[in-house]
Short mmCIF file of C-alpha atoms and ligand atoms in Angstrom, two decimals:
data_model
loop_
_atom_site.label_atom_id
_atom_site.label_comp_id
_atom_site.label_asym_id
_atom_site.label_seq_id
_atom_site.Cartn_x
_atom_site.Cartn_y
_atom_site.Cartn_z
CA UNK H 1 110.65 95.73 83.62
CA UNK H 2 112.87 96.74 86.74
CA UNK H 3 116.07 94.76 85.10
CA UNK H 4 115.55 96.21 81.96
CA UNK H 5 115.20 100.07 82.90
CA UNK H 6 118.04 99.36 85.84
CA UNK H 7 120.38 97.77 83.51
CA UNK H 8 120.00 100.42 81.02
CA UNK H 9 120.71 103.10 83.56
CA UNK H 10 123.76 100.96 84.92
CA UNK H 11 124.92 100.68 81.46
CA UNK H 12 124.70 103.76 79.44
CA UNK H 13 124.07 106.55 82.01
CA UNK H 14 125.84 105.94 85.55
CA UNK H 15 127.03 107.88 87.18
CA UNK H 16 124.65 110.66 85.93
CA UNK H 17 121.16 111.38 87.46
CA UNK H 18 118.76 110.11 84.87
CA UNK H 19 119.02 107.30 81.86
CA UNK H 20 118.22 109.03 78.38
CA UNK H 21 116.33 106.17 76.84
CA UNK H 22 116.25 107.32 73.15
CA UNK H 23 119.73 108.30 73.00
CA UNK H 24 121.15 105.49 75.28
CA UNK H 25 123.16 107.90 77.55
CA UNK H 26 122.94 109.52 80.90
CA UNK H 27 122.17 113.42 81.91
CA UNK H 28 122.50 115.12 85.40
CA UNK H 29 118.78 116.47 86.07
CA UNK H 30 118.01 117.15 89.61
CA UNK H 31 121.67 117.43 91.32
CA UNK H 32 124.81 115.32 90.40
CA UNK H 33 124.46 112.44 92.68
CA UNK H 34 123.79 109.34 90.43
CA UNK H 35 120.08 110.19 91.35
CA UNK H 36 118.69 107.06 89.72
CA UNK H 37 120.83 104.75 91.88
CA UNK H 38 120.21 106.04 95.17
CA UNK H 39 116.50 106.26 94.24
CA UNK H 40 116.55 102.83 92.93
CA UNK H 41 118.47 101.07 95.84
CA UNK H 42 115.49 100.12 98.10
CA UNK H 43 113.56 98.67 95.40
CA UNK H 44 116.66 96.26 94.98
CA UNK H 45 115.56 95.03 98.22
CA UNK H 46 112.12 94.88 97.65
CA UNK H 47 112.66 92.47 94.65
CA UNK H 48 114.87 90.42 97.04
CA UNK H 49 118.24 91.41 95.59
CA UNK H 50 120.37 91.61 98.41
CA UNK H 51 123.82 91.29 96.65
CA UNK H 52 123.04 94.15 94.34
CA UNK H 53 121.66 96.18 96.87
CA UNK H 54 125.05 95.41 99.04
CA UNK H 55 126.89 96.11 95.59
CA UNK H 56 125.28 99.55 95.31
CA UNK H 57 125.23 100.91 98.71
CA UNK H 58 129.11 100.49 98.90
CA UNK H 59 129.65 101.94 95.78
CA UNK H 60 127.31 104.97 96.69
CA UNK H 61 129.19 105.44 99.75
CA UNK H 62 132.31 105.66 97.61
CA UNK H 63 131.30 107.81 94.92
CA UNK H 64 128.60 110.10 96.12
CA UNK H 65 129.97 113.66 97.17
CA UNK H 66 127.23 116.21 97.99
CA UNK H 67 129.84 118.91 98.63
CA UNK H 68 129.28 120.15 95.12
CA UNK H 69 128.83 123.34 93.53
CA UNK H 70 125.16 122.65 92.31
CA UNK H 71 121.83 124.16 92.66
CA UNK H 72 119.41 121.76 94.04
CA UNK H 73 115.67 121.44 94.58
CA UNK H 74 115.40 121.30 98.13
CA UNK H 75 112.08 119.20 97.87
CA UNK H 76 113.62 116.87 95.07
CA UNK H 77 116.76 116.16 97.11
CA UNK H 78 114.98 115.60 100.08
CA UNK H 79 112.29 113.14 98.54
CA UNK H 80 114.66 111.27 96.54
CA UNK H 81 117.99 111.45 98.08
CA UNK H 82 117.28 111.95 101.86
CA UNK H 83 114.37 109.75 101.77
CA UNK H 84 116.16 106.85 99.29
CA UNK H 85 119.37 106.48 101.89
CA UNK H 86 117.22 106.84 105.20
CA UNK H 87 115.10 103.93 103.86
CA UNK H 88 118.51 101.92 102.35
CA UNK H 89 119.83 102.25 105.65
CA UNK H 90 116.68 101.19 107.83
CA UNK H 91 116.50 98.00 105.30
CA UNK H 92 120.44 97.30 105.41
CA UNK H 93 120.03 94.30 107.84
CA UNK H 94 117.46 92.88 105.72
CA UNK H 95 119.92 93.38 103.15
CA UNK H 96 122.54 91.32 104.68
CA UNK H 97 124.75 94.21 104.99
CA UNK H 98 127.47 94.48 107.78
CA UNK H 99 126.12 96.63 110.58
CA UNK H 100 128.00 98.94 112.76
CA UNK H 101 127.25 99.00 116.43
CA UNK H 102 124.55 101.12 117.37
CA UNK H 103 122.41 100.47 114.27
CA UNK H 104 119.99 101.69 113.31
CA UNK H 105 120.97 104.80 115.34
CA UNK H 106 124.00 105.11 113.28
CA UNK H 107 125.52 103.79 110.05
CA UNK H 108 127.24 104.94 107.01
CA UNK H 109 124.06 105.62 104.86
CA UNK H 110 122.56 107.22 107.80
CA UNK H 111 125.16 109.38 107.78
CA UNK H 112 124.89 110.01 104.11
CA UNK H 113 121.22 110.91 104.31
CA UNK H 114 122.42 113.28 107.44
CA UNK H 115 125.04 114.91 105.19
CA UNK H 116 122.40 115.43 102.14
CA UNK H 117 119.94 116.89 104.56
CA UNK H 118 122.52 119.32 106.13
CA UNK H 119 122.81 120.65 102.49
CA UNK H 120 119.40 121.85 102.39
CA UNK H 121 119.09 123.39 105.81
CA UNK H 122 120.32 126.97 104.78
CA UNK H 123 117.15 127.14 102.63
CA UNK H 124 115.17 127.17 105.83
CA UNK H 125 117.13 130.04 107.35
CA UNK H 126 114.21 132.56 106.36
CA UNK H 127 112.37 134.75 108.69
CA UNK H 128 109.38 132.74 108.46
CA UNK H 129 110.85 129.21 108.48
CA UNK H 130 109.37 128.13 105.20
CA UNK H 131 111.99 127.13 102.90
CA UNK H 132 113.55 128.18 99.84
CA UNK H 133 112.88 126.05 96.62
CA UNK H 134 116.43 125.65 95.49
CA UNK H 135 119.95 125.71 97.44
CA UNK H 136 123.04 125.62 95.88
CA UNK H 137 124.84 122.48 97.96
CA UNK H 138 128.08 124.45 98.30
CA UNK H 139 127.32 127.76 98.60
CA UNK H 140 123.82 127.86 100.43
CA UNK H 141 120.80 130.07 99.01
CA UNK H 142 121.55 132.58 96.31
CA UNK H 143 121.05 135.92 97.01
CA UNK H 144 119.19 135.91 93.76
CA UNK H 145 116.86 133.13 94.82
CA UNK H 146 113.19 133.79 94.15
CA UNK H 147 111.46 133.56 97.31
CA UNK H 148 108.31 131.66 95.85
CA UNK H 149 108.00 128.49 96.58
CA UNK H 150 105.22 125.67 95.99
CA UNK H 151 102.96 124.27 99.04
CA UNK H 152 104.37 120.94 98.81
CA UNK H 153 108.03 122.75 98.58
CA UNK H 154 107.30 123.88 102.12
CA UNK H 155 105.53 121.33 103.79
CA UNK H 156 107.31 117.68 102.37
CA UNK H 157 109.79 117.56 105.00
CA UNK H 158 108.59 115.96 108.05
CA UNK H 159 108.74 112.47 107.39
CA UNK H 160 112.58 112.40 106.45
CA UNK H 161 113.59 115.34 108.86
CA UNK H 162 111.80 113.71 111.97
CA UNK H 163 113.35 110.41 111.05
CA UNK H 164 116.87 112.05 111.09
CA UNK H 165 116.26 113.49 114.01
CA UNK H 166 114.89 110.57 115.99
CA UNK H 167 117.72 108.24 114.40
CA UNK H 168 120.71 110.57 115.27
CA UNK H 169 119.37 112.65 118.34
CA UNK H 170 119.78 115.90 116.69
CA UNK H 171 116.70 117.85 116.81
CA UNK H 172 117.58 120.41 114.37
CA UNK H 173 115.84 118.76 111.09
CA UNK H 174 112.47 117.90 112.78
CA UNK H 175 112.51 121.46 114.16
CA UNK H 176 112.78 122.98 110.92
CA UNK H 177 110.30 120.78 109.22
CA UNK H 178 107.71 121.58 112.08
CA UNK H 179 108.70 125.19 111.79
CA UNK H 180 107.95 125.47 108.09
CA UNK H 181 104.70 123.37 108.57
CA UNK H 182 103.34 125.58 111.26
CA UNK H 183 104.24 128.83 109.21
CA UNK H 184 102.40 127.76 106.39
CA UNK H 185 99.13 126.57 108.32
CA UNK H 186 98.86 130.02 109.66
CA UNK H 187 98.66 131.41 106.41
CA UNK H 188 95.50 129.32 105.52
CA UNK H 189 92.34 131.25 104.49
CA UNK H 190 89.53 131.95 106.64
CA UNK H 191 87.98 128.95 105.15
CA UNK H 192 90.68 126.97 106.10
CA UNK H 193 92.20 126.19 102.47
CA UNK H 194 96.17 126.94 101.37
CA UNK H 195 97.08 127.81 97.81
CA UNK H 196 99.74 126.42 95.32
CA UNK H 197 102.60 128.90 95.62
CA UNK H 198 103.62 131.29 98.40
CA UNK H 199 106.12 133.93 99.03
CA UNK H 200 108.02 132.71 102.03
CA UNK H 201 109.17 135.80 103.05
CA UNK H 202 106.33 137.93 103.12
CA UNK H 203 103.68 134.98 103.54
CA UNK H 204 101.60 136.19 100.52
CA UNK H 205 99.80 133.87 98.54
CA UNK H 206 101.07 134.09 94.90
CA UNK H 207 98.79 131.01 93.20
CA UNK H 208 95.53 130.90 95.09
CA UNK H 209 94.34 127.55 93.79
CA UNK H 210 93.49 125.23 96.40
CA UNK H 211 93.47 121.81 95.23
CA UNK H 212 95.20 118.20 96.08
CA UNK H 213 97.53 117.98 92.76
CA UNK H 214 100.47 119.57 91.39
CA UNK H 215 102.04 121.93 93.88
CA UNK H 216 100.08 120.72 96.91
CA UNK H 217 100.06 117.14 96.83
CA UNK H 218 102.42 115.67 99.12
CA UNK H 219 101.90 118.67 101.95
CA UNK H 220 98.66 116.65 102.67
CA UNK H 221 100.50 113.19 102.40
CA UNK H 222 103.00 114.17 104.83
CA UNK H 223 100.16 115.65 107.31
CA UNK H 224 98.54 112.20 107.46
CA UNK H 225 101.53 109.97 107.08
CA UNK H 226 103.70 112.48 109.92
CA UNK H 227 100.46 112.01 112.06
CA UNK H 228 100.64 108.40 111.60
CA UNK H 229 104.38 107.70 112.14
CA UNK H 230 104.78 110.51 114.82
CA UNK H 231 101.48 109.51 116.68
CA UNK H 232 100.94 113.23 116.20
CA UNK H 233 97.13 113.69 115.57
CA UNK H 234 97.27 117.32 115.25
CA UNK H 235 98.86 117.24 111.81
CA UNK H 236 95.46 115.79 110.74
CA UNK H 237 93.48 119.07 111.11
CA UNK H 238 93.46 119.99 107.43
CA UNK H 239 91.18 117.40 106.02
CA UNK H 240 87.54 119.49 106.58
CA UNK H 241 88.24 122.17 104.42
CA UNK H 242 89.40 120.43 101.64
CA UNK H 243 86.36 117.80 101.69
CA UNK H 244 84.07 120.67 102.19
CA UNK H 245 85.16 122.95 99.41
CA UNK H 246 87.03 120.77 96.83
CA UNK H 247 85.23 117.70 96.76
CA UNK H 248 82.45 117.11 93.98
CA UNK H 249 80.94 113.69 93.21
CA UNK H 250 84.05 112.24 94.55
CA UNK H 251 86.21 114.13 92.04
CA UNK H 252 88.44 116.72 93.25
CA UNK H 253 88.42 120.28 91.80
CA UNK H 254 90.55 123.44 92.15
CA UNK H 255 88.99 126.01 93.99
CA UNK H 256 89.73 129.46 94.80
CA UNK H 257 91.56 129.72 98.46
CA UNK H 258 89.75 132.35 99.85
CA UNK H 259 86.17 132.18 98.35
CA UNK H 260 85.88 128.43 97.64
CA UNK H 261 84.96 128.98 94.02
CA UNK H 262 85.82 126.65 91.47
CA UNK H 263 88.70 127.61 89.57
CA UNK H 264 89.95 124.65 87.59
CA UNK H 265 87.68 121.55 87.08
CA UNK H 266 90.53 119.36 86.74
CA UNK H 267 92.01 116.27 87.48
CA UNK H 268 95.57 115.76 87.56
CA UNK H 269 97.40 112.88 87.49
CA UNK H 270 99.32 113.44 90.14
CA UNK H 271 96.05 113.62 92.15
CA UNK H 272 95.72 109.92 91.85
CA UNK H 273 97.51 109.04 95.34
CA UNK H 274 94.67 110.43 97.18
CA UNK H 275 92.53 107.38 97.22
CA UNK H 276 95.56 105.75 98.63
CA UNK H 277 96.07 108.03 101.24
CA UNK H 278 92.16 108.37 102.49
CA UNK H 279 92.23 104.82 103.00
CA UNK H 280 95.09 105.41 105.61
CA UNK H 281 92.41 107.80 107.04
CA UNK H 282 89.75 104.70 107.22
CA UNK H 283 87.95 106.82 104.48
CA UNK H 284 87.07 103.83 102.69
CA UNK H 285 84.01 104.46 100.83
CA UNK H 286 85.33 107.55 99.47
CA UNK H 287 88.33 106.43 98.66
CA UNK H 288 87.17 103.47 96.64
CA UNK H 289 84.17 106.13 94.60
CA UNK H 290 87.19 108.48 93.89
CA UNK H 291 89.63 105.55 92.58
CA UNK H 292 86.66 104.19 90.43
CA UNK H 293 86.71 107.85 88.60
CA UNK H 294 90.20 107.72 88.15
CA UNK H 295 90.23 104.36 86.98
CA UNK H 296 87.50 105.24 84.49
CA UNK H 297 89.84 108.11 83.02
CA UNK H 298 92.75 105.21 82.64
CA UNK H 299 90.57 102.96 80.88
CA UNK H 300 89.52 106.08 78.46
CA UNK H 301 93.13 106.57 77.47
CA UNK H 302 94.73 103.42 78.34
CA UNK H 303 96.89 105.68 80.97
CA UNK H 304 96.11 108.47 82.73
CA UNK H 305 96.87 112.15 80.73
CA UNK H 306 98.85 114.67 83.03
CA UNK H 307 95.45 116.96 83.19
CA UNK H 308 91.88 115.64 82.46
CA UNK H 309 89.01 118.22 82.21
CA UNK H 310 85.99 116.92 84.13
CA UNK H 311 83.18 118.58 82.38
CA UNK H 312 84.44 117.88 78.96
CA UNK H 313 85.65 114.12 79.85
CA UNK H 314 88.47 114.72 77.98
CA UNK H 315 92.34 115.43 78.19
CA UNK H 316 93.83 119.20 78.36
CA UNK H 317 96.02 120.53 75.48
CA UNK H 318 99.56 119.83 75.94
CA UNK H 319 98.81 117.70 79.01
CA UNK H 320 97.98 114.40 77.45
CA UNK H 321 101.15 112.57 78.28
CA UNK H 322 101.49 109.74 80.90
CA UNK H 323 105.30 110.06 82.21
CA UNK H 324 105.38 106.41 83.72
CA UNK H 325 103.95 108.01 87.19
CA UNK H 326 103.02 105.95 90.11
CA UNK H 327 100.12 107.73 91.60
CA UNK H 328 97.17 105.45 90.50
CA UNK H 329 99.14 102.19 91.09
CA UNK H 330 99.96 103.40 94.62
CA UNK H 331 96.23 103.88 95.19
CA UNK H 332 95.51 100.56 93.70
CA UNK H 333 97.89 98.93 96.14
CA UNK H 334 96.41 100.38 99.08
CA UNK H 335 92.83 99.80 98.04
CA UNK H 336 93.81 96.15 97.40
CA UNK H 337 95.27 95.74 100.82
CA UNK H 338 92.12 97.19 102.39
CA UNK H 339 89.84 95.77 100.43
CA UNK H 340 91.00 92.47 98.56
CA UNK H 341 88.79 93.46 95.37
CA UNK H 342 90.53 92.23 92.11
CA UNK H 343 89.57 95.65 90.19
CA UNK H 344 92.85 96.84 91.59
CA UNK H 345 94.79 94.26 90.87
CA UNK H 346 92.96 94.51 87.10
CA UNK H 347 94.37 98.02 86.91
CA UNK H 348 98.03 96.71 87.94
CA UNK H 349 97.85 94.84 84.99
CA UNK H 350 96.59 97.22 82.48
CA UNK H 351 99.53 99.52 83.86
CA UNK H 352 101.88 96.64 83.16
CA UNK H 353 100.74 96.36 79.83
CA UNK H 354 100.23 100.12 78.88
CA UNK H 355 104.05 100.81 79.80
CA UNK H 356 105.39 97.86 78.15
CA UNK H 357 103.61 98.64 74.87
CA UNK H 358 103.94 102.24 75.02
CA UNK H 359 107.16 103.49 76.92
CA UNK H 360 109.28 100.29 76.33
CA UNK H 361 112.46 101.09 74.23
CA UNK H 362 115.49 99.29 73.61
CA UNK H 363 117.48 101.25 76.35
CA UNK H 364 115.03 101.68 79.48
CA UNK H 365 111.59 103.32 79.56
CA UNK H 366 110.43 106.86 77.97
CA UNK H 367 108.23 109.12 79.36
CA UNK H 368 105.29 109.87 76.78
CA UNK H 369 104.24 112.98 75.81
CA UNK H 370 101.09 111.74 73.44
CA UNK H 371 101.90 114.43 70.83
CA UNK H 372 103.74 112.21 68.35
CA UNK H 373 106.86 112.61 70.55
CA UNK H 374 108.64 110.27 73.10
CA UNK H 375 110.62 112.43 75.81
CA UNK H 376 114.34 111.26 75.91
CA UNK H 377 113.90 110.69 79.71
CA UNK H 378 113.60 108.48 82.24
CA UNK H 379 112.75 110.12 85.73
CA UNK H 380 113.96 107.90 88.62
CA UNK H 381 110.61 107.74 90.01
CA UNK H 382 109.93 105.20 87.85
CA UNK H 383 112.16 102.53 89.69
CA UNK H 384 111.95 104.09 92.86
CA UNK H 385 108.37 104.35 92.76
CA UNK H 386 106.02 102.87 89.81
CA UNK H 387 107.80 99.56 89.57
CA UNK H 388 107.83 98.94 93.48
CA UNK H 389 104.12 99.78 94.03
CA UNK H 390 103.36 97.66 90.84
CA UNK H 391 105.37 94.74 92.74
CA UNK H 392 103.98 95.62 96.14
CA UNK H 393 100.33 95.21 94.62
CA UNK H 394 101.22 91.94 93.30
CA UNK H 395 102.69 90.73 96.27
CA UNK H 396 100.54 90.75 99.45
CA UNK H 397 102.23 89.16 101.90
CA UNK H 398 104.95 91.18 101.47
CA UNK H 399 107.36 92.35 104.60
CA UNK H 400 106.56 95.93 103.62
CA UNK H 401 103.29 95.62 104.01
CA UNK H 402 103.33 95.35 107.93
CA UNK H 403 102.68 93.00 110.63
CA UNK H 404 106.37 92.63 111.05
CA UNK H 405 108.26 90.28 113.39
CA UNK H 406 111.75 91.26 113.44
CA UNK H 407 112.62 90.50 117.24
CA UNK H 408 115.61 88.99 116.47
CA UNK H 409 117.81 90.87 118.73
CA UNK H 410 118.88 93.13 116.25
CA UNK H 411 119.26 96.08 118.39
CA UNK H 412 120.42 95.04 121.86
CA UNK H 413 121.31 98.78 122.98
CA UNK H 414 118.68 98.38 125.68
CA UNK H 415 120.07 95.70 127.57
CA UNK H 416 118.28 93.24 128.90
CA UNK H 417 114.65 93.07 127.67
CA UNK H 418 115.63 96.26 125.83
CA UNK H 419 115.59 94.70 122.43
CA UNK H 420 114.16 96.65 119.94
CA UNK H 421 111.61 95.11 117.54
CA UNK H 422 112.07 96.57 113.92
CA UNK H 423 109.33 96.64 111.68
CA UNK H 424 106.82 96.10 114.21
CA UNK H 425 104.73 99.32 113.56
CA UNK H 426 104.69 98.53 109.90
CA UNK H 427 106.45 100.73 107.20
CA UNK H 428 105.55 104.34 106.23
CA UNK H 429 106.33 105.17 102.58
CA UNK H 430 107.60 108.68 101.84
CA UNK H 431 106.26 110.46 98.92
CA UNK H 432 109.21 108.62 96.74
CA UNK H 433 107.92 105.11 97.63
CA UNK H 434 111.01 104.94 100.30
CA UNK H 435 109.86 103.13 103.38
CA UNK H 436 110.73 104.18 106.61
CA UNK H 437 110.43 102.08 109.78
CA UNK H 438 108.50 104.23 112.75
CA UNK H 439 109.72 101.26 115.04
CA UNK H 440 113.29 102.22 114.47
CA UNK H 441 112.77 105.94 115.07
CA UNK H 442 110.66 105.13 118.52
CA UNK H 443 113.52 103.01 119.54
CA UNK H 444 116.21 105.70 118.73
CA UNK H 445 114.03 107.99 120.60
CA UNK H 446 114.04 106.17 123.63
CA UNK H 447 117.75 105.53 123.42
CA UNK H 448 118.21 109.30 123.15
CA UNK H 449 115.81 109.85 126.12
CA UNK H 450 117.77 107.26 128.19
CA UNK H 451 121.22 108.86 127.38
CA UNK H 452 119.55 112.05 128.63
CA UNK H 453 118.14 110.58 131.79
CA UNK H 454 121.39 109.10 132.52
CA UNK H 455 122.98 112.71 132.10
CA UNK H 456 120.60 114.26 134.55
CA UNK H 457 120.96 111.63 137.03
CA UNK H 458 124.63 111.94 136.91
CA UNK H 459 124.22 115.86 136.86
CA UNK H 460 122.18 115.65 140.06
CA UNK H 461 124.50 113.32 141.69
CA UNK H 462 127.54 115.22 141.11
CA UNK H 463 125.84 118.31 143.07
CA UNK H 464 125.79 116.79 146.53
CA UNK H 465 123.16 118.54 148.66
CA UNK H 466 121.52 120.18 145.91
CA UNK H 467 117.64 119.73 145.89
CA UNK H 468 117.53 120.87 142.40
CA UNK H 469 115.59 119.25 140.07
CA UNK H 470 117.16 117.94 136.68
CA UNK H 471 116.36 119.98 133.85
CA UNK H 472 113.20 119.30 131.97
CA UNK H 473 113.15 115.94 129.93
CA UNK H 474 113.50 116.18 126.29
CA UNK H 475 110.83 114.91 124.28
CA UNK H 476 110.95 111.55 121.80
CA UNK H 477 113.60 112.20 119.19
CA UNK H 478 115.56 114.51 121.79
CA UNK H 479 113.81 117.37 120.75
CA UNK H 480 111.20 119.82 122.66
CA UNK H 481 108.06 118.82 120.64
CA UNK H 482 106.95 122.05 118.52
CA UNK H 483 103.31 121.27 117.70
CA UNK H 484 101.94 122.95 114.21
CA UNK H 485 98.69 123.17 115.58
CA UNK H 486 97.54 126.71 116.18
CA UNK H 487 95.48 126.03 119.76
CA UNK H 488 97.02 127.31 122.60
CA UNK H 489 98.67 124.79 125.10
CA UNK H 490 100.29 121.37 123.56
CA UNK H 491 98.17 118.22 123.39
CA UNK H 492 100.96 115.30 123.93
CA UNK H 493 99.62 111.89 122.73
CA UNK H 494 101.28 109.04 124.32
CA UNK H 495 102.92 107.04 121.60
CA UNK H 496 100.84 104.09 120.54
CA UNK H 497 103.58 102.29 118.94
CA UNK H 498 105.28 99.93 121.71
CA UNK H 499 108.97 98.65 122.13
CA UNK H 500 109.67 96.34 124.59
CA UNK H 501 112.21 98.72 126.25
CA UNK H 502 111.79 99.63 129.90
CA UNK H 503 112.63 103.11 131.44
CA UNK H 504 116.33 103.68 132.08
CA UNK H 505 115.55 104.25 135.82
CA UNK H 506 113.14 100.71 136.00
CA UNK H 507 116.11 98.89 134.47
CA UNK H 508 118.57 100.30 137.11
CA UNK H 509 116.28 99.23 139.73
CA UNK H 510 115.99 95.53 138.37
CA UNK H 511 120.04 95.81 138.89
CA UNK H 512 119.61 95.90 142.46
CA UNK H 513 120.50 100.03 142.46
CA UNK H 514 117.98 102.58 143.07
CA UNK H 515 119.24 105.90 141.37
CA UNK H 516 115.95 108.00 140.88
CA UNK H 517 115.31 111.53 141.55
CA UNK H 518 113.91 111.45 144.67
CA UNK H 519 116.95 109.00 146.67
C1 DMJ W 601 107.37 111.58 92.44
O1 DMJ W 601 108.74 112.45 92.57
C2 DMJ W 601 106.95 111.98 93.94
O2 DMJ W 601 105.79 111.14 94.00
C3 DMJ W 601 106.55 113.53 93.89
O3 DMJ W 601 105.38 113.55 95.38
C4 DMJ W 601 105.57 113.37 93.10
N1 DMJ W 601 105.87 113.45 91.71
C5 DMJ W 601 106.55 111.91 91.54
C6 DMJ W 601 105.85 111.06 90.87
O4 DMJ W 601 104.83 111.56 90.00
#
């Protein structure tokens, strides 16, 4: 499946963003940066194709330019381009790429990701810190840009931006992502819910439906995965309101964000990521029951319609199609890992057979609209997510499922006993299924902290007789931690991930030199 779609893209569509499978040509959609190739890059490695990964990584370095006069979605560029490049950067060693000294805290793909992310930063320069939805990559935000952004468009940055900050040592990215999350959190209703679209300047909720699907979905995903990746429990505070007000018989409905009354008793195919996310929180029983509800819809139609009316037990007019989305397969992957129940493999088989039957054309796979038309489009998430999750569902021992033992001396910056064990904390998938390695974040964060400690010590030594203490230490990632929680005072949870890296002062002591604050 992968190579049928991928080769069709390369043969007919590259360097455009996407393949048009009915006309066998290409089109720019979300930007003009060969999006499908960036999005598919790490899937090549997931499938074990190191040589093609290497070839494509170098093509992208030579051809992609983000200095272009293009209006791009801040959200999509982040999850697909920044996320795809970060993931490829972190997997570069496994892919047999030549690594520059300092990797994983530096490298050409990381610089590309940073370059793309910098182009998004003007969108965050708003009175609230919540970003505009669109930015021109060359000129910044247009003066006529609407201030109305969806919730996911405000709250889906912490994974990529914290990764960038902690790998590069520049706190800007993590800070803007946290500021946006905090601003969004402040606007929740008295019953603790957020709506669907918000005016990011006035903070007025323009669409007041609260739910877990379109417009909101990955906001919740990033709170949970952000909490896991950054060991920041306070990102989890949202969950109670959603469970109290929107869950009915293990379905999730849309409710009015202030009153909690049902506004749309609809299940959307985008919501099917939820059981997988719940399994990450340990809510396995309810995740399994919700998955069964969603799988019954799949069985009814041989695919997941975009919208399904729960009381009517049928699709919603004009929303019948299945655009090759990954979400139910993604949940099946997590739940199979958690339970070993073969029901989830059966969903995988069903999905594979349906896609082959409904969506395959001589030139790739099309979005199925179910109104007797096929949409001439193959979204890049088909290669980045749908096929990746299918593959990982059927490969339970794949390295991306965690338990990594990559301690092979790949990162020696710490010196003696300072080796960084990459992959040791498992992988966190961003919302476009790009795996990120929390251990790399931690190790580069430590590296940065060490640099800061050394600077502080040198500063103290250069001021003989001075009793003044060195400036306060920066937190991991080089940034002062800015929690999104509203409680006064900051709760600092020590990182649970451990890398065998000693504090800098301890390493100096081992070498027989005593440079501490008190001597
Ligand atoms: C993907 O781009 C991402 O998963 C996003 O969060 C939601 N939509 C598509 C897949 O359906």
